[in-house]
PDB file of C-alpha atoms and ligand atoms in Angstrom:
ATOM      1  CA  UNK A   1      32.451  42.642  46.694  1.00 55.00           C
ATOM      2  CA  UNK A   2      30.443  43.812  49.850  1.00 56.00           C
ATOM      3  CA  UNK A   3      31.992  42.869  53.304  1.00 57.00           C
ATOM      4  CA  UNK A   4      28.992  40.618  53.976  1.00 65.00           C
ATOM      5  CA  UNK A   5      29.078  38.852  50.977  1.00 62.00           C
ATOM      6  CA  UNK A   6      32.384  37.378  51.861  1.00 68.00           C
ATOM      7  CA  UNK A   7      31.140  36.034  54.614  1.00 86.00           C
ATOM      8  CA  UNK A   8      27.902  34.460  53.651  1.00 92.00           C
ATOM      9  CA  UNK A   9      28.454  31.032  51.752  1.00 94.00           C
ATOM     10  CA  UNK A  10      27.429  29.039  49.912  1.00 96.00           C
ATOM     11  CA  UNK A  11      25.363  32.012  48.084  1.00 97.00           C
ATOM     12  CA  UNK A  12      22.957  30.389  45.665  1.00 98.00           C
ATOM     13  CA  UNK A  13      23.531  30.956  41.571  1.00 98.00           C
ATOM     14  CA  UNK A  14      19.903  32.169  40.864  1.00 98.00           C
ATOM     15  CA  UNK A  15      17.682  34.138  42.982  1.00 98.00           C
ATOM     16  CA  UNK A  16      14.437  34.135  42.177  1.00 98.00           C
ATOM     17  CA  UNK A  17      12.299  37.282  43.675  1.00 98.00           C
ATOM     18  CA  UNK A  18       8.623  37.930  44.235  1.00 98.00           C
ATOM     19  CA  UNK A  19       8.085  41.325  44.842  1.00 98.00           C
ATOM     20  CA  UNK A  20       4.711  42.082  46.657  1.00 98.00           C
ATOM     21  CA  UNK A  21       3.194  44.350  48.871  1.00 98.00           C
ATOM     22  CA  UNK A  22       3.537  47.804  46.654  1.00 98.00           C
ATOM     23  CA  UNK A  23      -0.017  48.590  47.089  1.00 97.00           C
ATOM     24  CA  UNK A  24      -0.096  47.845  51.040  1.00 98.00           C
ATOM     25  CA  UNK A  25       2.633  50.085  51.437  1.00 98.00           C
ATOM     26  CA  UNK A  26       0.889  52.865  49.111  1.00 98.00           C
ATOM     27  CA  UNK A  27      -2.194  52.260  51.008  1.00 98.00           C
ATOM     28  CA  UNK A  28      -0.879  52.706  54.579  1.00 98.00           C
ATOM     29  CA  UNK A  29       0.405  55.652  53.793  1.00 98.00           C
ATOM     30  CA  UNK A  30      -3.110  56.872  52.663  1.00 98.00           C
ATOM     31  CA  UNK A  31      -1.244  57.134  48.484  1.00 98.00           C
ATOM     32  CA  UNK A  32      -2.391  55.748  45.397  1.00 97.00           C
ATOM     33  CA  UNK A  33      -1.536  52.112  44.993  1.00 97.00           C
ATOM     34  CA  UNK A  34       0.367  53.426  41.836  1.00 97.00           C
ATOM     35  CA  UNK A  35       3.438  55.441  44.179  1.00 97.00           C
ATOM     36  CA  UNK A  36       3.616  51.754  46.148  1.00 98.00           C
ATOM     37  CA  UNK A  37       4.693  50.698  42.432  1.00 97.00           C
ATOM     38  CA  UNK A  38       6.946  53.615  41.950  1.00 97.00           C
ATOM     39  CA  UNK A  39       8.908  53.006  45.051  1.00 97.00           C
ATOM     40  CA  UNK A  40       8.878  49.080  44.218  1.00 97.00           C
ATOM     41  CA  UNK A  41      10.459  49.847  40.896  1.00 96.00           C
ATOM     42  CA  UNK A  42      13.195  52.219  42.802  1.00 96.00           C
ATOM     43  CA  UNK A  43      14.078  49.538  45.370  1.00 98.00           C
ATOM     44  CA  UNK A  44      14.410  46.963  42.426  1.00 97.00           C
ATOM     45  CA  UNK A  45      16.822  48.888  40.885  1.00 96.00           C
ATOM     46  CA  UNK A  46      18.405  49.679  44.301  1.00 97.00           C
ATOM     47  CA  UNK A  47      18.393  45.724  45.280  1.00 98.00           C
ATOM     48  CA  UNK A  48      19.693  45.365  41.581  1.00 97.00           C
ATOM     49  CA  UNK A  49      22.783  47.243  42.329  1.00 96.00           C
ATOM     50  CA  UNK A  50      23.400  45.559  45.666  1.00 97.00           C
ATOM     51  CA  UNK A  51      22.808  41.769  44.549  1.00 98.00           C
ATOM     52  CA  UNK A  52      25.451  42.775  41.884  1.00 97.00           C
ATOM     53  CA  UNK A  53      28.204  43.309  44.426  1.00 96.00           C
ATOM     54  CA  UNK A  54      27.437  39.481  45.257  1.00 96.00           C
ATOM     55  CA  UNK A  55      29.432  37.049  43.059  1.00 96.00           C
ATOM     56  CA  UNK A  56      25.798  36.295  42.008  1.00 98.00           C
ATOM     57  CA  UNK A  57      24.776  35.194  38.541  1.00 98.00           C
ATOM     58  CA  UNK A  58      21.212  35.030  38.111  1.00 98.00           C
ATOM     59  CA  UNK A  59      18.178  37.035  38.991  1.00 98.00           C
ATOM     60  CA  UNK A  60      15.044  37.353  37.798  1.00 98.00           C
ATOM     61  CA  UNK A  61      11.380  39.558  39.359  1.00 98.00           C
ATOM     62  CA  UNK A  62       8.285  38.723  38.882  1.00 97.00           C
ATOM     63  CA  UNK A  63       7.222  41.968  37.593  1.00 94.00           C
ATOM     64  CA  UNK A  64       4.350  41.010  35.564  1.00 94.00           C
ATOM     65  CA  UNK A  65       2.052  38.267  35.550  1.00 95.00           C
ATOM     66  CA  UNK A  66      -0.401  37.158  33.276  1.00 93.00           C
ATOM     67  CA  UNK A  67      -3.397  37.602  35.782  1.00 94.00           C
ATOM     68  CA  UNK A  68      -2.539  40.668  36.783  1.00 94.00           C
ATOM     69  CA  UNK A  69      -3.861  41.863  33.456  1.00 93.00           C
ATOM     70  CA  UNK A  70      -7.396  41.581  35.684  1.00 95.00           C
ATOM     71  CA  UNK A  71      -6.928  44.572  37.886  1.00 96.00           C
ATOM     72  CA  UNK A  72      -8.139  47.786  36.817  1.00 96.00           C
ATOM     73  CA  UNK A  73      -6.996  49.361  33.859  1.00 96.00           C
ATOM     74  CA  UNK A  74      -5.800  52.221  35.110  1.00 96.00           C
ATOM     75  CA  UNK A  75      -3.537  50.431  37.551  1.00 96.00           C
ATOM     76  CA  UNK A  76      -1.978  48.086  34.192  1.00 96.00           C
ATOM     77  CA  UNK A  77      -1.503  51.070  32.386  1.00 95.00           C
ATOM     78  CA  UNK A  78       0.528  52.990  35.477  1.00 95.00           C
ATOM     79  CA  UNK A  79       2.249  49.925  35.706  1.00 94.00           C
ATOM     80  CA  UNK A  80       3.254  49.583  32.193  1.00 94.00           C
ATOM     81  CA  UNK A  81       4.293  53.272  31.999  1.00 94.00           C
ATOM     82  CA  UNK A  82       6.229  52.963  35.073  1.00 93.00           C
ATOM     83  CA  UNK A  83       8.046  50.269  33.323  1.00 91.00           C
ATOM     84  CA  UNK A  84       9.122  52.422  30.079  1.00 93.00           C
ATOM     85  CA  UNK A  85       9.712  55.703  31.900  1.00 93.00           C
ATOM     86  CA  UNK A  86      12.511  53.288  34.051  1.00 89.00           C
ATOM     87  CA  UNK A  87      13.438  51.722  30.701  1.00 91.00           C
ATOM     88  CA  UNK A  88      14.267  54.788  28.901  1.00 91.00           C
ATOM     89  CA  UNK A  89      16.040  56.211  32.293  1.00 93.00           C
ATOM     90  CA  UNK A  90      17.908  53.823  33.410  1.00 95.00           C
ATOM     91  CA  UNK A  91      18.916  51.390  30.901  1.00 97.00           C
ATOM     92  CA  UNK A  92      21.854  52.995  30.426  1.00 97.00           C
ATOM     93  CA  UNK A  93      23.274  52.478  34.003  1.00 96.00           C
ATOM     94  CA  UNK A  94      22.585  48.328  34.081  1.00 97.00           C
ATOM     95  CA  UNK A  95      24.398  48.413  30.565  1.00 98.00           C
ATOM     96  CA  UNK A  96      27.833  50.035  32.364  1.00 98.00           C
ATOM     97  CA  UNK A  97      27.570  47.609  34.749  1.00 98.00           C
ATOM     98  CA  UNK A  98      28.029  45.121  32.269  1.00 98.00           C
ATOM     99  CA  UNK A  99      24.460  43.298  33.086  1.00 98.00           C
ATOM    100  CA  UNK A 100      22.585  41.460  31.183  1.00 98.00           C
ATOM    101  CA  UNK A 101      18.816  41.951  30.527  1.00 97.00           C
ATOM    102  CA  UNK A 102      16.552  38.440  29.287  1.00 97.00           C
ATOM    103  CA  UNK A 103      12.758  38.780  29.092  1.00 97.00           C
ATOM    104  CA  UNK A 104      10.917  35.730  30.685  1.00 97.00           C
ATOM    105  CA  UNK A 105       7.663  35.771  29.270  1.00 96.00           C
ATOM    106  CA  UNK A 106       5.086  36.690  26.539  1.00 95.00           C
ATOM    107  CA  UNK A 107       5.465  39.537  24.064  1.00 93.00           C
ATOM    108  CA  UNK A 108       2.173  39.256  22.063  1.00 90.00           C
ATOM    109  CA  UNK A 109      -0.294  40.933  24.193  1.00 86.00           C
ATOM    110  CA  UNK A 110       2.096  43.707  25.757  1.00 92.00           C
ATOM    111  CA  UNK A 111       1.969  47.836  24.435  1.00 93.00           C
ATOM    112  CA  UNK A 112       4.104  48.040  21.430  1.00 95.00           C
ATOM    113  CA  UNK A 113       5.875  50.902  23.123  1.00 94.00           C
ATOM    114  CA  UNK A 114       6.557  48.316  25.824  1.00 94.00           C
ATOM    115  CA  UNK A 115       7.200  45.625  23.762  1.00 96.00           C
ATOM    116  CA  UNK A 116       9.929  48.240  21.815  1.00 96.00           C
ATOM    117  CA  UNK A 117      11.399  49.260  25.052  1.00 95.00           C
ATOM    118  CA  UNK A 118      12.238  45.428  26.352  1.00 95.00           C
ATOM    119  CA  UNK A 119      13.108  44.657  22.713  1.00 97.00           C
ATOM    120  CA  UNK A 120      16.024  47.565  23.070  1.00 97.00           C
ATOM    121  CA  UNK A 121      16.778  46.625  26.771  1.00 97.00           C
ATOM    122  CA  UNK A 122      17.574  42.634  25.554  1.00 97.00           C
ATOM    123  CA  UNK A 123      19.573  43.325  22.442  1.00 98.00           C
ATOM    124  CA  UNK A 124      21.751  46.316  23.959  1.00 98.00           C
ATOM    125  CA  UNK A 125      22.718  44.045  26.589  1.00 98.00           C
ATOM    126  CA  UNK A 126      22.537  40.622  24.861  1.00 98.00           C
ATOM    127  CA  UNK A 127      26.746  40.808  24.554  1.00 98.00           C
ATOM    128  CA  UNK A 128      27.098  41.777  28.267  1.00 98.00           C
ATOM    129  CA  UNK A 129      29.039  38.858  30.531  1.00 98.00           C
ATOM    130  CA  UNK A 130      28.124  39.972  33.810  1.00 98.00           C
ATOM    131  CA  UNK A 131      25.104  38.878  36.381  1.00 98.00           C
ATOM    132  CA  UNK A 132      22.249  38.134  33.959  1.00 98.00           C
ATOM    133  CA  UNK A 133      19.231  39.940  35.046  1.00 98.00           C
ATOM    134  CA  UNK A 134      15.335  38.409  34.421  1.00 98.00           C
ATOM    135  CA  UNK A 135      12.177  40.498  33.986  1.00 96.00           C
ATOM    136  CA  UNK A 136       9.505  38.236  33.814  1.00 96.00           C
ATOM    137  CA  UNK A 137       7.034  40.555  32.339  1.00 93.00           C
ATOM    138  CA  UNK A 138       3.782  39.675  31.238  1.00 95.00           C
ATOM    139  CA  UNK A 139       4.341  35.655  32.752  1.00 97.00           C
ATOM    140  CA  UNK A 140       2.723  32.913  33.929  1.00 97.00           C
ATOM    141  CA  UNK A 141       3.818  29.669  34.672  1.00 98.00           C
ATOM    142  CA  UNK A 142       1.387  27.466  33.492  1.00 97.00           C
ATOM    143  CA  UNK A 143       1.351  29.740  30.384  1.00 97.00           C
ATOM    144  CA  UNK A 144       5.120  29.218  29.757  1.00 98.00           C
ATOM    145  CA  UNK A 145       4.959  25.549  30.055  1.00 98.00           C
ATOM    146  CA  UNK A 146       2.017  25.340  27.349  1.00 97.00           C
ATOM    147  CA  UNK A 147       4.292  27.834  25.730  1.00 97.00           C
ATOM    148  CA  UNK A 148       7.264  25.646  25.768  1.00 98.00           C
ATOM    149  CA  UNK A 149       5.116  22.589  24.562  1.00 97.00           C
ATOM    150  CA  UNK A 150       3.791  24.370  21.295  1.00 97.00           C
ATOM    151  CA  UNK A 151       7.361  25.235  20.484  1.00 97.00           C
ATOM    152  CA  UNK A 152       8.120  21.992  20.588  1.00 98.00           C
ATOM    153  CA  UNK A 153       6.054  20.931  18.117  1.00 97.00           C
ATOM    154  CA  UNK A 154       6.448  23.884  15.687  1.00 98.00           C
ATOM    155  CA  UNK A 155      10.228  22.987  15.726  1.00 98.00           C
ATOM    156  CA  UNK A 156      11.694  21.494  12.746  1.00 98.00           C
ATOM    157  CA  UNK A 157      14.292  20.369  14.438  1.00 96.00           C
ATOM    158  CA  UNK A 158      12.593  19.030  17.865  1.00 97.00           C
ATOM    159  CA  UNK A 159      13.392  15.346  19.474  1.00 96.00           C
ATOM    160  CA  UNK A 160      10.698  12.747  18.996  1.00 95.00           C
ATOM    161  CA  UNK A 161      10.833  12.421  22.847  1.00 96.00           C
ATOM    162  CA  UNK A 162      11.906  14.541  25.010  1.00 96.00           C
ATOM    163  CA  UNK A 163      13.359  14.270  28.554  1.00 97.00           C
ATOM    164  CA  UNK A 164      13.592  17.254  31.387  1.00 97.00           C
ATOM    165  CA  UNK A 165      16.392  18.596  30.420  1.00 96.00           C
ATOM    166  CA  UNK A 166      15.689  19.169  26.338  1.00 97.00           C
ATOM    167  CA  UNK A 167      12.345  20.225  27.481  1.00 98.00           C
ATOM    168  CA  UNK A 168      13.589  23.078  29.727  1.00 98.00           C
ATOM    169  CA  UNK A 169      15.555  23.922  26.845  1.00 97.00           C
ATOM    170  CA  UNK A 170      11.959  25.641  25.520  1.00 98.00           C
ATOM    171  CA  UNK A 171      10.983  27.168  28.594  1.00 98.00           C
ATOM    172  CA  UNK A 172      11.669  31.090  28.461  1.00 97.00           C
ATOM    173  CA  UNK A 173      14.402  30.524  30.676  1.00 97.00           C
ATOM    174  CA  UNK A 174      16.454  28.550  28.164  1.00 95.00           C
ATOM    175  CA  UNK A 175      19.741  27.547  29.309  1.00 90.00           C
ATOM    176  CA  UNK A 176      19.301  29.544  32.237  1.00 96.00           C
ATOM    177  CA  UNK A 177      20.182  27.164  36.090  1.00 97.00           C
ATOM    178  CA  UNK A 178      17.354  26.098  38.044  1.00 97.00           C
ATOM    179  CA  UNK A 179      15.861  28.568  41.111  1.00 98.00           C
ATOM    180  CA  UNK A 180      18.041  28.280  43.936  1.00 98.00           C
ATOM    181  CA  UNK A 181      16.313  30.526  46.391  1.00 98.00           C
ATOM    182  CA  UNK A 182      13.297  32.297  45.830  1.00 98.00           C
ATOM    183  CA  UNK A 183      11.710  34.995  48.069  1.00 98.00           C
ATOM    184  CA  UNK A 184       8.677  36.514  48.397  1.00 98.00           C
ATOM    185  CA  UNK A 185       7.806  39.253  49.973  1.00 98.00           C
ATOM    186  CA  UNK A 186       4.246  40.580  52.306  1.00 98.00           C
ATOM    187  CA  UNK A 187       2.575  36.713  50.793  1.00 98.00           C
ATOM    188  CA  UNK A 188       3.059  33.476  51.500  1.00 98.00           C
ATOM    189  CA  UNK A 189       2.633  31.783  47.911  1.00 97.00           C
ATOM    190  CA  UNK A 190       4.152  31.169  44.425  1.00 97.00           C
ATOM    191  CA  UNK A 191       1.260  32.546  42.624  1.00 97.00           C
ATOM    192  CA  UNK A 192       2.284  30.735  39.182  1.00 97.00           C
ATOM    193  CA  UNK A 193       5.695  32.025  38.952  1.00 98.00           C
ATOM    194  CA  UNK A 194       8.740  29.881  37.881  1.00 98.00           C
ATOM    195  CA  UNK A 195       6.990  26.822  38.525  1.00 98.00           C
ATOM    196  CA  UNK A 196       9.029  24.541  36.751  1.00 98.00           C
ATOM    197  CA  UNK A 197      12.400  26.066  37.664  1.00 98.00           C
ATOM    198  CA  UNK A 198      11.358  26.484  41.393  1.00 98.00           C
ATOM    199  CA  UNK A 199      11.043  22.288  41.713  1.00 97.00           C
ATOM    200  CA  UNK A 200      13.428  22.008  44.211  1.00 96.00           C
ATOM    201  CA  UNK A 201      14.644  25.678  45.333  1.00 97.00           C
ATOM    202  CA  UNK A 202      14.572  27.203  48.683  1.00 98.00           C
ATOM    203  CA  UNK A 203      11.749  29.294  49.876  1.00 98.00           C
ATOM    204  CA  UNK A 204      11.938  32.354  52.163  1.00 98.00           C
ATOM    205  CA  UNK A 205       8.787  34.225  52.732  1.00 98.00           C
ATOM    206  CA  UNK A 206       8.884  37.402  54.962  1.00 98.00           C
ATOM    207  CA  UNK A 207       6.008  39.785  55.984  1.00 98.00           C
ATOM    208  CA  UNK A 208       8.356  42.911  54.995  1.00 98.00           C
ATOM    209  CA  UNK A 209       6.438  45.101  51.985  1.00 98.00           C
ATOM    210  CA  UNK A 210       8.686  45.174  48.651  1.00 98.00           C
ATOM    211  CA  UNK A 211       9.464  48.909  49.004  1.00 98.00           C
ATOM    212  CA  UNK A 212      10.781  48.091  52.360  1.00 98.00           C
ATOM    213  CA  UNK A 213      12.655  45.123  51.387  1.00 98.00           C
ATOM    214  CA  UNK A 214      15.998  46.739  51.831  1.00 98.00           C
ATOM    215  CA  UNK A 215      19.885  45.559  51.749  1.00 97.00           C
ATOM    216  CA  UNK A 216      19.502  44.209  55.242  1.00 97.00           C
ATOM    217  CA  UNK A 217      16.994  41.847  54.544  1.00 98.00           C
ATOM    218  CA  UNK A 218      18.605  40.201  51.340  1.00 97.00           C
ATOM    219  CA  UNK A 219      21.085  39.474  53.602  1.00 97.00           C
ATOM    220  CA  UNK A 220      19.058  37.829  55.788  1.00 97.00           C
ATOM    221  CA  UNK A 221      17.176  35.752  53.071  1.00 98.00           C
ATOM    222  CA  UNK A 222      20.803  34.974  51.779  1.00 98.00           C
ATOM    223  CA  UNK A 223      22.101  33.908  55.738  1.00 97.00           C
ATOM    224  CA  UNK A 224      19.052  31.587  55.799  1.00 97.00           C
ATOM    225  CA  UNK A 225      20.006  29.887  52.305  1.00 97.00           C
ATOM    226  CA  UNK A 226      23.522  29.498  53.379  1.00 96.00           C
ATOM    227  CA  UNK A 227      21.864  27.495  56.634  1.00 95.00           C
ATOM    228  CA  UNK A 228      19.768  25.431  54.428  1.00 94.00           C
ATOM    229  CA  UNK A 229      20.019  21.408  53.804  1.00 91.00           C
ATOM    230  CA  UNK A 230      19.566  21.168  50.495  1.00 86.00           C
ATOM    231  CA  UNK A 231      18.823  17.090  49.634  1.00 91.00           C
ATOM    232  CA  UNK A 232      17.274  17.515  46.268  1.00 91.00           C
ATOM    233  CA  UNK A 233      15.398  14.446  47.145  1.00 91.00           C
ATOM    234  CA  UNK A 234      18.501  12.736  48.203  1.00 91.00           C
ATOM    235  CA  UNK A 235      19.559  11.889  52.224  1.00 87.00           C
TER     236      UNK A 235
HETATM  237  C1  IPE B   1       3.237  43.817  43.696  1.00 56.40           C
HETATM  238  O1  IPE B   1       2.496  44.666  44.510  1.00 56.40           O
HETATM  239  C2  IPE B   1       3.481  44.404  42.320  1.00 56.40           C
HETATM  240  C3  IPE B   1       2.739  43.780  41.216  1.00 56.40           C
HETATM  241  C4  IPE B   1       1.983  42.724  41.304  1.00 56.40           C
HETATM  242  C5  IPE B   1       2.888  44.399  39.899  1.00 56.40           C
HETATM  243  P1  IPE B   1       0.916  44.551  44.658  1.00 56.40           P
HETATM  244  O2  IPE B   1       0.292  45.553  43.756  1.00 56.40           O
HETATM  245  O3  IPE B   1       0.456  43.160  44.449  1.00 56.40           O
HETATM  246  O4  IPE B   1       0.718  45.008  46.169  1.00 56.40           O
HETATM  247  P2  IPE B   1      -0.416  44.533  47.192  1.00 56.40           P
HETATM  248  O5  IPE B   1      -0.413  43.040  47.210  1.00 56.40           O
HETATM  249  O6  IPE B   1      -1.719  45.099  46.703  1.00 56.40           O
HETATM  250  O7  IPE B   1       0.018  45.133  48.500  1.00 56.40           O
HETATM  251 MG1   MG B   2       0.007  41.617  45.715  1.00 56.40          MG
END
């Protein structure tokens, strides 16, 4: 465990992160937007390996949402590319470190070489005990909750009535714990993500781009969480 870890507490169980601000950092460097995205999918990986050394369980990126299938296609095909290419290379290293990959979000619609390359991801790791690591890939939101509703009804097995806690049960995120902190980076917004998970979690935004987002300011984010009130509703 990291020095500073030991000293920040109480640390939340799930992190939530919003990574923005790739193509801003591409652009004022006068690069393509897609090297902003290659140097956001390095310092994932690199934040990754440092939110491990945190006796943290859960994280999940937004790396994907459903609406940013609307930007040009060049741009969602980099992107998706990106995503393999760091499949394929590092997959290997998050197994060793006994993570454990879960896709939040939908398949249908996603390159089959994509949709091969999370397949392999989820069920090398699916036996892995350690922090359990969230790609929400291809996600919305709204989309999951409509999601979670239809699988509902399709299942033989469902409750005639449901309450919260059997309906988060369809969600994407399962069995997974609620958002305890989310951060976003370079916006100030929760653009559709984790909607129903996020009901009550913390929210740090910062004007830092992704690819700048470095071990420093995860610390920061997780100071200000340990400083939080957290009433749920309560007093
Ligand atoms: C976030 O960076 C990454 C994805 C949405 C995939 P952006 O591409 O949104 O970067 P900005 O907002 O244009 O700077
Ligand atoms: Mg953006």
């Amino acid at each position: 465990m990291s020095l500073t870890a030991e000293k920040i507490s109480p640390l939340p169980t799930h992190i939530a992160i919003v990574p923005d601000g790739n193509g801003r950092w591409a652009e004022k460097r006068g690069l393509p937007r897609l090297n902003g995205h290659r140097e956001g999918v390095l310092n994932m990986l690199r934040m990754i390996q440092y939110i491990n050394e945190y006796p943290i369980k859960y994280v999940t990126f937004y790396g994907f949402s459903t609406e940013n299938r609307n930007r040009p296609e060049p741009e969602v095909k980099g992107l998706f590319k990106l995503v393999e290419h760091f499949v394929d290379e590092q997959l290997g290293k998050i197994h060793e470190k006994n993570i454990k990959i879960r896709h939040i979000g939908r398949m249908s619609g996603l390159p089959e070489s994509l949709q091969n390359a999370i397949t392999k991801a989820v069920s090398l790791t699916a036996n892995n005990t350690g922090m359990n690591l969230g790609i929400a890939w291809n996600y919305g939101g709204r989309a999951e909750i409509v999601d979670a509703i239809n699988k509902w009804a399709a299942d033989p097995n469902r409750p005639q009535t449901l309450d919260e806690k059997s309906f988060a049960s369809y969600l994407y995120t399962g069995d997974m714990p609620e958002v305890d902190l989310l951060i976003r980076t370079a916006e100030k917004r929760l653009s559709n993500f984790l909607l129903w998970q996020s009901a009550y979690s913390e929210i740090y935004f910062t004007d830092v781009l992704w690819p700048d987002f470095d071990k420093a300011e995860i610390d920061k984010a997780l100071t200000e969480y340990s400083k939080r009130n957290r009433r749920f509703g309560g007093l």
